[in-house]
mmCIF file of C-alpha atoms in Angstrom:
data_model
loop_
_atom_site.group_PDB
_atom_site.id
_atom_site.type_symbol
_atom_site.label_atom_id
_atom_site.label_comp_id
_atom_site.label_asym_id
_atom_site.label_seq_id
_atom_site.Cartn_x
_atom_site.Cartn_y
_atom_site.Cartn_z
ATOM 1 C CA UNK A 17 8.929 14.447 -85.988
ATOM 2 C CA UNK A 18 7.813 12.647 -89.275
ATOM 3 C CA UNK A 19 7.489 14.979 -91.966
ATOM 4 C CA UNK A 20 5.873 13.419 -95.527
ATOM 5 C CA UNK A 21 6.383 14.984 -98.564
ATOM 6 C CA UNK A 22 3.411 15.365 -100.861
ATOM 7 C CA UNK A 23 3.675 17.179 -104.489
ATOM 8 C CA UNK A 24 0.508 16.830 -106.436
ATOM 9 C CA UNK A 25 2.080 16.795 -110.494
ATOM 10 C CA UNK A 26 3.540 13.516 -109.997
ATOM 11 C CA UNK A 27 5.146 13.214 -113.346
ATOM 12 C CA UNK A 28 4.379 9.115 -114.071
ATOM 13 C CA UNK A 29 0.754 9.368 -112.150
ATOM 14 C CA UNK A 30 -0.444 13.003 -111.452
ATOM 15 C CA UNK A 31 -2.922 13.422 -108.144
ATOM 16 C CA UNK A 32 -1.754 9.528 -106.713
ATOM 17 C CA UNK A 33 -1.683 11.459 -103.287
ATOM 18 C CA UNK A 34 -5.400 11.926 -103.444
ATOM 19 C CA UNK A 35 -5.956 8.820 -104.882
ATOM 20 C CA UNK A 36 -8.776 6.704 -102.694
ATOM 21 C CA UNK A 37 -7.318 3.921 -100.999
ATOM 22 C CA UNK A 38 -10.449 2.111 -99.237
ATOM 23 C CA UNK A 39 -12.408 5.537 -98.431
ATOM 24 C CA UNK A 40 -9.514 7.164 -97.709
ATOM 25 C CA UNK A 41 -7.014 9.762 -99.916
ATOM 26 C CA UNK A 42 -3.465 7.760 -100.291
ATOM 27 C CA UNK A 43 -1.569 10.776 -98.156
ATOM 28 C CA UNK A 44 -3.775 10.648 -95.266
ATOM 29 C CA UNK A 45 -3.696 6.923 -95.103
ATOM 30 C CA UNK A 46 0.130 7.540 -94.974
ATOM 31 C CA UNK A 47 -0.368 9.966 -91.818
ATOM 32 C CA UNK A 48 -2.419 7.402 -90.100
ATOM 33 C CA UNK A 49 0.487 4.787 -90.573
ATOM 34 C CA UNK A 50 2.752 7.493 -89.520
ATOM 35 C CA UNK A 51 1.109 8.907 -86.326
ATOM 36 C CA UNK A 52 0.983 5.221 -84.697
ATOM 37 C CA UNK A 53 4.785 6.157 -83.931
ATOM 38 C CA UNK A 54 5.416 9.862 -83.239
ATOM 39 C CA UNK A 55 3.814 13.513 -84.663
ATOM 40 C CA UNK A 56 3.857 13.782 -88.441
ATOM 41 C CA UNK A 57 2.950 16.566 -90.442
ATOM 42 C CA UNK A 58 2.218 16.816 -94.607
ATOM 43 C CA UNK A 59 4.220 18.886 -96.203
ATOM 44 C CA UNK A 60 2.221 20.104 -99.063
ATOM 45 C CA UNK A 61 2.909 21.820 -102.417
ATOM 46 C CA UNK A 62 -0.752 22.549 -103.386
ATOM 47 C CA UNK A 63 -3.594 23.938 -101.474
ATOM 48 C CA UNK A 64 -6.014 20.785 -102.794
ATOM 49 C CA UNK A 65 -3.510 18.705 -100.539
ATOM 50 C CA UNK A 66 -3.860 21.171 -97.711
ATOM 51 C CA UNK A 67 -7.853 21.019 -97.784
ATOM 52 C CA UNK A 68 -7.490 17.625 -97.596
ATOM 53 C CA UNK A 69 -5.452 17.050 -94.780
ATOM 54 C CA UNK A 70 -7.590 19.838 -92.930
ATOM 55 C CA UNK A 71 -10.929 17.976 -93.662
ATOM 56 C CA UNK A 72 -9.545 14.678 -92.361
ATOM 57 C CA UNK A 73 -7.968 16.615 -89.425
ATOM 58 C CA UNK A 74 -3.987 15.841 -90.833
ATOM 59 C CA UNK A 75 -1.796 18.429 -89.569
ATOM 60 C CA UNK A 76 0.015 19.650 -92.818
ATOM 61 C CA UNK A 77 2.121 23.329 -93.803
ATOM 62 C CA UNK A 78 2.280 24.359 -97.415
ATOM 63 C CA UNK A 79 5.240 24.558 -98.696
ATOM 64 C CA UNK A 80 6.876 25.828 -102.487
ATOM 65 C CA UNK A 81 5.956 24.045 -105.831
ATOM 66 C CA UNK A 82 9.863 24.386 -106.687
ATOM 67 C CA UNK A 83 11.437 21.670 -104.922
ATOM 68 C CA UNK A 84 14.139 19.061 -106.577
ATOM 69 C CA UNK A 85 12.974 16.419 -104.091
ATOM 70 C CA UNK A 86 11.507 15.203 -100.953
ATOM 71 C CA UNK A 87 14.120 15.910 -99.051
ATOM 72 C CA UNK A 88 14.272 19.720 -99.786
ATOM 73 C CA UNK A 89 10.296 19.717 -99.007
ATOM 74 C CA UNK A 90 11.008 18.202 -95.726
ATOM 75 C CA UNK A 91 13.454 20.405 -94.957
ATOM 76 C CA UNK A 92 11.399 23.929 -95.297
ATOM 77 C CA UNK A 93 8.799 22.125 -93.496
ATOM 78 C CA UNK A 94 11.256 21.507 -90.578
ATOM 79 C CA UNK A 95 11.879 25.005 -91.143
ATOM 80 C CA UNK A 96 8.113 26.386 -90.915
ATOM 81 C CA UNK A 97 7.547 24.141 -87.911
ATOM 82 C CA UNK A 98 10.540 25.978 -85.971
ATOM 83 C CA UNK A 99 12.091 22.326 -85.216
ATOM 84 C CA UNK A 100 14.601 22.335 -82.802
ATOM 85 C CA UNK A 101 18.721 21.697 -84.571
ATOM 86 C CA UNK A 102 18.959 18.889 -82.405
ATOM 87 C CA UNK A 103 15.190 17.198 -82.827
ATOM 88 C CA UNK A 104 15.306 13.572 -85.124
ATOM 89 C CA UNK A 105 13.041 14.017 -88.472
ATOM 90 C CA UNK A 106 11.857 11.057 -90.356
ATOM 91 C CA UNK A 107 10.989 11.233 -93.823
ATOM 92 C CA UNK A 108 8.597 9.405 -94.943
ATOM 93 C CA UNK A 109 6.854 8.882 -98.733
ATOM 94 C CA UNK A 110 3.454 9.765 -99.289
ATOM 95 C CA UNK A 111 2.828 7.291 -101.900
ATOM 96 C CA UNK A 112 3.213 4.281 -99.510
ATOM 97 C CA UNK A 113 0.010 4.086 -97.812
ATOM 98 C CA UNK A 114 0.432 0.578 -96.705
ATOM 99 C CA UNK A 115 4.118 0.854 -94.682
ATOM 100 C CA UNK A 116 3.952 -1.130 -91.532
ATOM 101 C CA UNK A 117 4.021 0.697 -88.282
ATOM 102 C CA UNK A 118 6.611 -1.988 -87.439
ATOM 103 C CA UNK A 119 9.248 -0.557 -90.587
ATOM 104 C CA UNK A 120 8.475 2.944 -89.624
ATOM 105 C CA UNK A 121 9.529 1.690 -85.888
ATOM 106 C CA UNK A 122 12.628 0.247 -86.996
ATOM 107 C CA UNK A 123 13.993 3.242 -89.553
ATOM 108 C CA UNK A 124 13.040 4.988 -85.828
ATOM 109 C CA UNK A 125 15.275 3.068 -84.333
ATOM 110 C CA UNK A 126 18.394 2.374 -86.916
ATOM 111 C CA UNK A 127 18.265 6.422 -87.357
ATOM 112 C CA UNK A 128 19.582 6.921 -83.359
ATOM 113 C CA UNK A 129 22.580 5.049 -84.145
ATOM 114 C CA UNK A 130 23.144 6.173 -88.133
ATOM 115 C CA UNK A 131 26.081 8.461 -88.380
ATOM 116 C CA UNK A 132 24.522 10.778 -90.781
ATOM 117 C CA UNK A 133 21.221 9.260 -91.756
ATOM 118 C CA UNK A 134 19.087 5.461 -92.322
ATOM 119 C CA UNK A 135 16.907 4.010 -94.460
ATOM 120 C CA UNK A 136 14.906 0.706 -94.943
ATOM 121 C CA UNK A 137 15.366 -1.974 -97.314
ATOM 122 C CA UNK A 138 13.745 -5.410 -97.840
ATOM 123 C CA UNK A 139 14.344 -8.678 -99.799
ATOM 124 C CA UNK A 140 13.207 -9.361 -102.774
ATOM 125 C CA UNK A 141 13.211 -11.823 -105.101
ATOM 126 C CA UNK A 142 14.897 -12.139 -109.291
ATOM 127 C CA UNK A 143 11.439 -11.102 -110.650
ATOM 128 C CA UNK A 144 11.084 -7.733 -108.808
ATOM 129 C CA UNK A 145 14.325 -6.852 -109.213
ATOM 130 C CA UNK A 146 13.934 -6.404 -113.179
ATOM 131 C CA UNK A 147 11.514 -3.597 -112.286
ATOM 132 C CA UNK A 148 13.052 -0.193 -112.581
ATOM 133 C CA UNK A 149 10.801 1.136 -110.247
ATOM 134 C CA UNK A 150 11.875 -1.041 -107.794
ATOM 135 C CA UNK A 151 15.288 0.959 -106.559
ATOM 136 C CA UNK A 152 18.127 -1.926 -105.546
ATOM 137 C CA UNK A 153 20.572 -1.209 -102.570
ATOM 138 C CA UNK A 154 23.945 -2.985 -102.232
ATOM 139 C CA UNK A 155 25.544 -2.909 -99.028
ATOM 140 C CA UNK A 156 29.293 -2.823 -97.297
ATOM 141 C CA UNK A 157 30.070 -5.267 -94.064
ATOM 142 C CA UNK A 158 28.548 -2.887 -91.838
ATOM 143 C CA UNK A 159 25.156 -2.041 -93.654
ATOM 144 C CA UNK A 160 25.831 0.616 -94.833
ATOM 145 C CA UNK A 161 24.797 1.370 -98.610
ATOM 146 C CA UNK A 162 27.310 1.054 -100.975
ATOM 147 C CA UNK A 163 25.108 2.297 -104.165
ATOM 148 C CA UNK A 164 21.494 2.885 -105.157
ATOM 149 C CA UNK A 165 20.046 2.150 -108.627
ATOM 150 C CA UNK A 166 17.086 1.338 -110.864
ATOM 151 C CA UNK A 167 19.120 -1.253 -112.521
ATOM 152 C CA UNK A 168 19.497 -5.081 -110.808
ATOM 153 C CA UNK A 169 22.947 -5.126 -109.059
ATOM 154 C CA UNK A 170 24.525 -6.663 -107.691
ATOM 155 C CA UNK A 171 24.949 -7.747 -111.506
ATOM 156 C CA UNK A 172 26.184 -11.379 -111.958
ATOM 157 C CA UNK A 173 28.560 -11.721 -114.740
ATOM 158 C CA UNK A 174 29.018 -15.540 -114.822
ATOM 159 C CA UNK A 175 26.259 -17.579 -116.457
ATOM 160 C CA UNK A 176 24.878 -19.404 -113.500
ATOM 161 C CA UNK A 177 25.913 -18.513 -111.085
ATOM 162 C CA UNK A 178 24.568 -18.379 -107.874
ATOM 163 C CA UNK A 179 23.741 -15.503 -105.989
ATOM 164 C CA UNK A 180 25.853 -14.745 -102.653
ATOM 165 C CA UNK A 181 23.911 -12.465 -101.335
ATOM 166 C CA UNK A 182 20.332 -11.772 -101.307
ATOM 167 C CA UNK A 183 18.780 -9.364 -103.367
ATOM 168 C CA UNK A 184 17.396 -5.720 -101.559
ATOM 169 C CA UNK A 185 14.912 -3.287 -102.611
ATOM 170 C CA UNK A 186 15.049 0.187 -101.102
ATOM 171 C CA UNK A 187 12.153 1.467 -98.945
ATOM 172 C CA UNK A 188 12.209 5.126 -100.318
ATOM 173 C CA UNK A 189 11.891 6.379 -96.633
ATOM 174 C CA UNK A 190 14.756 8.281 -94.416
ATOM 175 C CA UNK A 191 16.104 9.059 -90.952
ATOM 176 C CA UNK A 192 18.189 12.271 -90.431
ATOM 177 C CA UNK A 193 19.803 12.074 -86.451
ATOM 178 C CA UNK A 194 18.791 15.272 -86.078
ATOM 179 C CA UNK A 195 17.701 18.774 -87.960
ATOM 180 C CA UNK A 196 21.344 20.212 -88.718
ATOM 181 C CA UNK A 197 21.937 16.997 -90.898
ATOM 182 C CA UNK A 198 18.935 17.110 -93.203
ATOM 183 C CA UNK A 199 20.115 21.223 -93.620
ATOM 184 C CA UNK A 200 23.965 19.897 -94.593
ATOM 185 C CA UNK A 201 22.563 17.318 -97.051
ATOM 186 C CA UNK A 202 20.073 19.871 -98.800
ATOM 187 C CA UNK A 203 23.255 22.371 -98.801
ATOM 188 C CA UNK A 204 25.022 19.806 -101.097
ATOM 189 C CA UNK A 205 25.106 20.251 -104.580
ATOM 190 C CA UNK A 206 23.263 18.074 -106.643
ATOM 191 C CA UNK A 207 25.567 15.424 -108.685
ATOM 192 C CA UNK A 208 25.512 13.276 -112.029
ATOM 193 C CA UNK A 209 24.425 9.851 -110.298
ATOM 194 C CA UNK A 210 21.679 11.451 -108.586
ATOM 195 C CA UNK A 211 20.604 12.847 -111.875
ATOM 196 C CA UNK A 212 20.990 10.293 -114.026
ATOM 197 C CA UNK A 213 19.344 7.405 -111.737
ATOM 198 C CA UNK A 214 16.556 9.929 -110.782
ATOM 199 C CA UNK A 215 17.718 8.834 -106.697
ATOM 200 C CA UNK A 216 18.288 11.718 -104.640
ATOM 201 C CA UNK A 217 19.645 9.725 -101.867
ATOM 202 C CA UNK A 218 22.852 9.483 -104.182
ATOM 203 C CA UNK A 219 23.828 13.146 -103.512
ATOM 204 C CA UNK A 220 24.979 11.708 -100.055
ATOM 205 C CA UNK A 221 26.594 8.756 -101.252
ATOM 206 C CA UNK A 222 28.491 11.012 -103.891
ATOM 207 C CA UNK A 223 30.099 12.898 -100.630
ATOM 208 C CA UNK A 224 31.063 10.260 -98.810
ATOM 209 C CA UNK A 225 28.059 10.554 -96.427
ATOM 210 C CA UNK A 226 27.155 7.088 -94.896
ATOM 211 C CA UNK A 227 23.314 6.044 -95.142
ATOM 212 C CA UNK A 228 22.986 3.246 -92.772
ATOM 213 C CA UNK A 229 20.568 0.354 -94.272
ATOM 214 C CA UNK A 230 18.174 -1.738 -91.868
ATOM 215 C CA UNK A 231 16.836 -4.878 -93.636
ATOM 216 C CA UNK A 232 13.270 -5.135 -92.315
ATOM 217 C CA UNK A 233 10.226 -7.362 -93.589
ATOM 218 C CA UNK A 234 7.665 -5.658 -95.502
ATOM 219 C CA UNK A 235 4.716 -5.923 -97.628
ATOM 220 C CA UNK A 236 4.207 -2.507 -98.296
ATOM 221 C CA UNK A 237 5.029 -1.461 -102.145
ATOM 222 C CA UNK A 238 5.243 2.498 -103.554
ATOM 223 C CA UNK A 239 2.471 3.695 -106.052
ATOM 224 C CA UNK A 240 4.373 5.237 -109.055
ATOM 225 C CA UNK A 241 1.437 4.226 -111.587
ATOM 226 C CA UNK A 242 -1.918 3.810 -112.081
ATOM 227 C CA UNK A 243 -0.910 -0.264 -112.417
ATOM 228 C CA UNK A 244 0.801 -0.043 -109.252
ATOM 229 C CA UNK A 245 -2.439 1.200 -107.446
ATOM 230 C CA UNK A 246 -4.734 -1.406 -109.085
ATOM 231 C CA UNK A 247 -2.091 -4.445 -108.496
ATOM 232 C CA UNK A 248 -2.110 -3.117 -104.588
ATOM 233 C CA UNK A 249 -5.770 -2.526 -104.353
ATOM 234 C CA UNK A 250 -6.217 -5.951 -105.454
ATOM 235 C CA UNK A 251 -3.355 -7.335 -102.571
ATOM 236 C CA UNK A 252 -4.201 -5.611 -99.867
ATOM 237 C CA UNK A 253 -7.321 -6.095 -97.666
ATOM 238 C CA UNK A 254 -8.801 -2.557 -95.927
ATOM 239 C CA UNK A 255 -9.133 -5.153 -93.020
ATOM 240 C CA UNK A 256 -5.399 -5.357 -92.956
ATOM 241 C CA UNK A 257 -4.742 -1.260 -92.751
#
């Protein structure tokens, strides 16, 4: 099941679910890119969403205004749906309306194996990385992530030198191996990292929970602003989607 989270009072863009992206509101081109590969639902926090995804025939639930994150969202939606302890959910970000099928296919696939849960990553280049937007991943020997931040690590403390490994942005979407896991994660209590970064996917790191990391290739970039929409509008052909 792929559940995506969609809360309309966005705090840095407000309503960039319902944004149009080439005749179509962002969140349902999301579930478009989503339903290629398995069921997804929305889950919703206002009714405007839900009216939405009913007139473009989305299957969404509505779910409560109060969540901390995603993650919680996805979890009462899991919940409302009645999905089985043992069935895999995918969580993916309704505020990436260009995500290859081909990513969504491979978080799929990296999630069957994951120990506790997976997410995507990409690289990208010295420029991007300045962004704080842009979340960075560093990884141990067997992909797993070693920390999440807004700030460019690895840092490198030597003038010039030269860069051993390559730089990775996060993908902001996750793979629990089944129901009972996304329940223990939401169960934890939220820590200082997670707080201070603004990353919920820190909680897990912060108990020793391992997030397996698959490096995938990927145009696809997150809408946090009303810049970020008119810099993808402008790269993206609705040929392409």
């Amino acid at each position: 099941m792929i559940i995506i989270p969609a809360r309309l009072k966005s705090s840095r863009f407000e309503n960039k679910v319902l944004e149009d992206i080439f005749g179509l509101p962002m969140v349902v081109r999301c579930a478009k890119n989503a339903n290629l590969v398995d069921e997804c639902v929305i889950a919703c926090d206002d009714e405007s969403i839900m009216q939405t995804c009913q007139k473009f025939h989305i299957k969404a639930v509505l779910t409560s205004k109060h969540h901390n994150s995603g993650t919680e969202r996805c979890l009462e939606a899991a919940q409302i749906l009645g999905l089985k302890n043992d069935e895999r959910v995918l969580n993916l970000q309704g505020d990436e309306p260009f995500l290859e099928k081909e990513v969504i296919l491979a978080l799929l696939e990296a999630t069957k194996n994951a120990p506790f849960m997976a997410t995507c990553a990409k690289i990208i280049d010295e420029e991007q990385a300045k962004s704080p937007n842009l979340v960075k991943v560093v990884l141990d020997s067997q992909n797993n992530a070693l920390y999440f931040s807004r700030s460019l690590i690895p840092f490198l403390r030597d003038a010039g030198a030269k860069r051993q490994t390559p730089l990775l942005g996060h993908i902001g979407i996750y793979g629990f191996h089944n129901k009972e896991i996304l329940e223990e994660l939401c169960a934890l209590k939220p820590c200082v990292l997670e707080e201070l970064e603004k990353l919920e996917q820190l909680r897990a790191l912060y108990y020793q929970k391992k997030i397996a990391v698959k490096i995938v290739q990927s145009k696809s970039v997150g809408i946090d602003t009303k810049e970020d929409l008119e810099n993808a509008l402008k790269i993206f052909s609705p040929n392409l989607l």
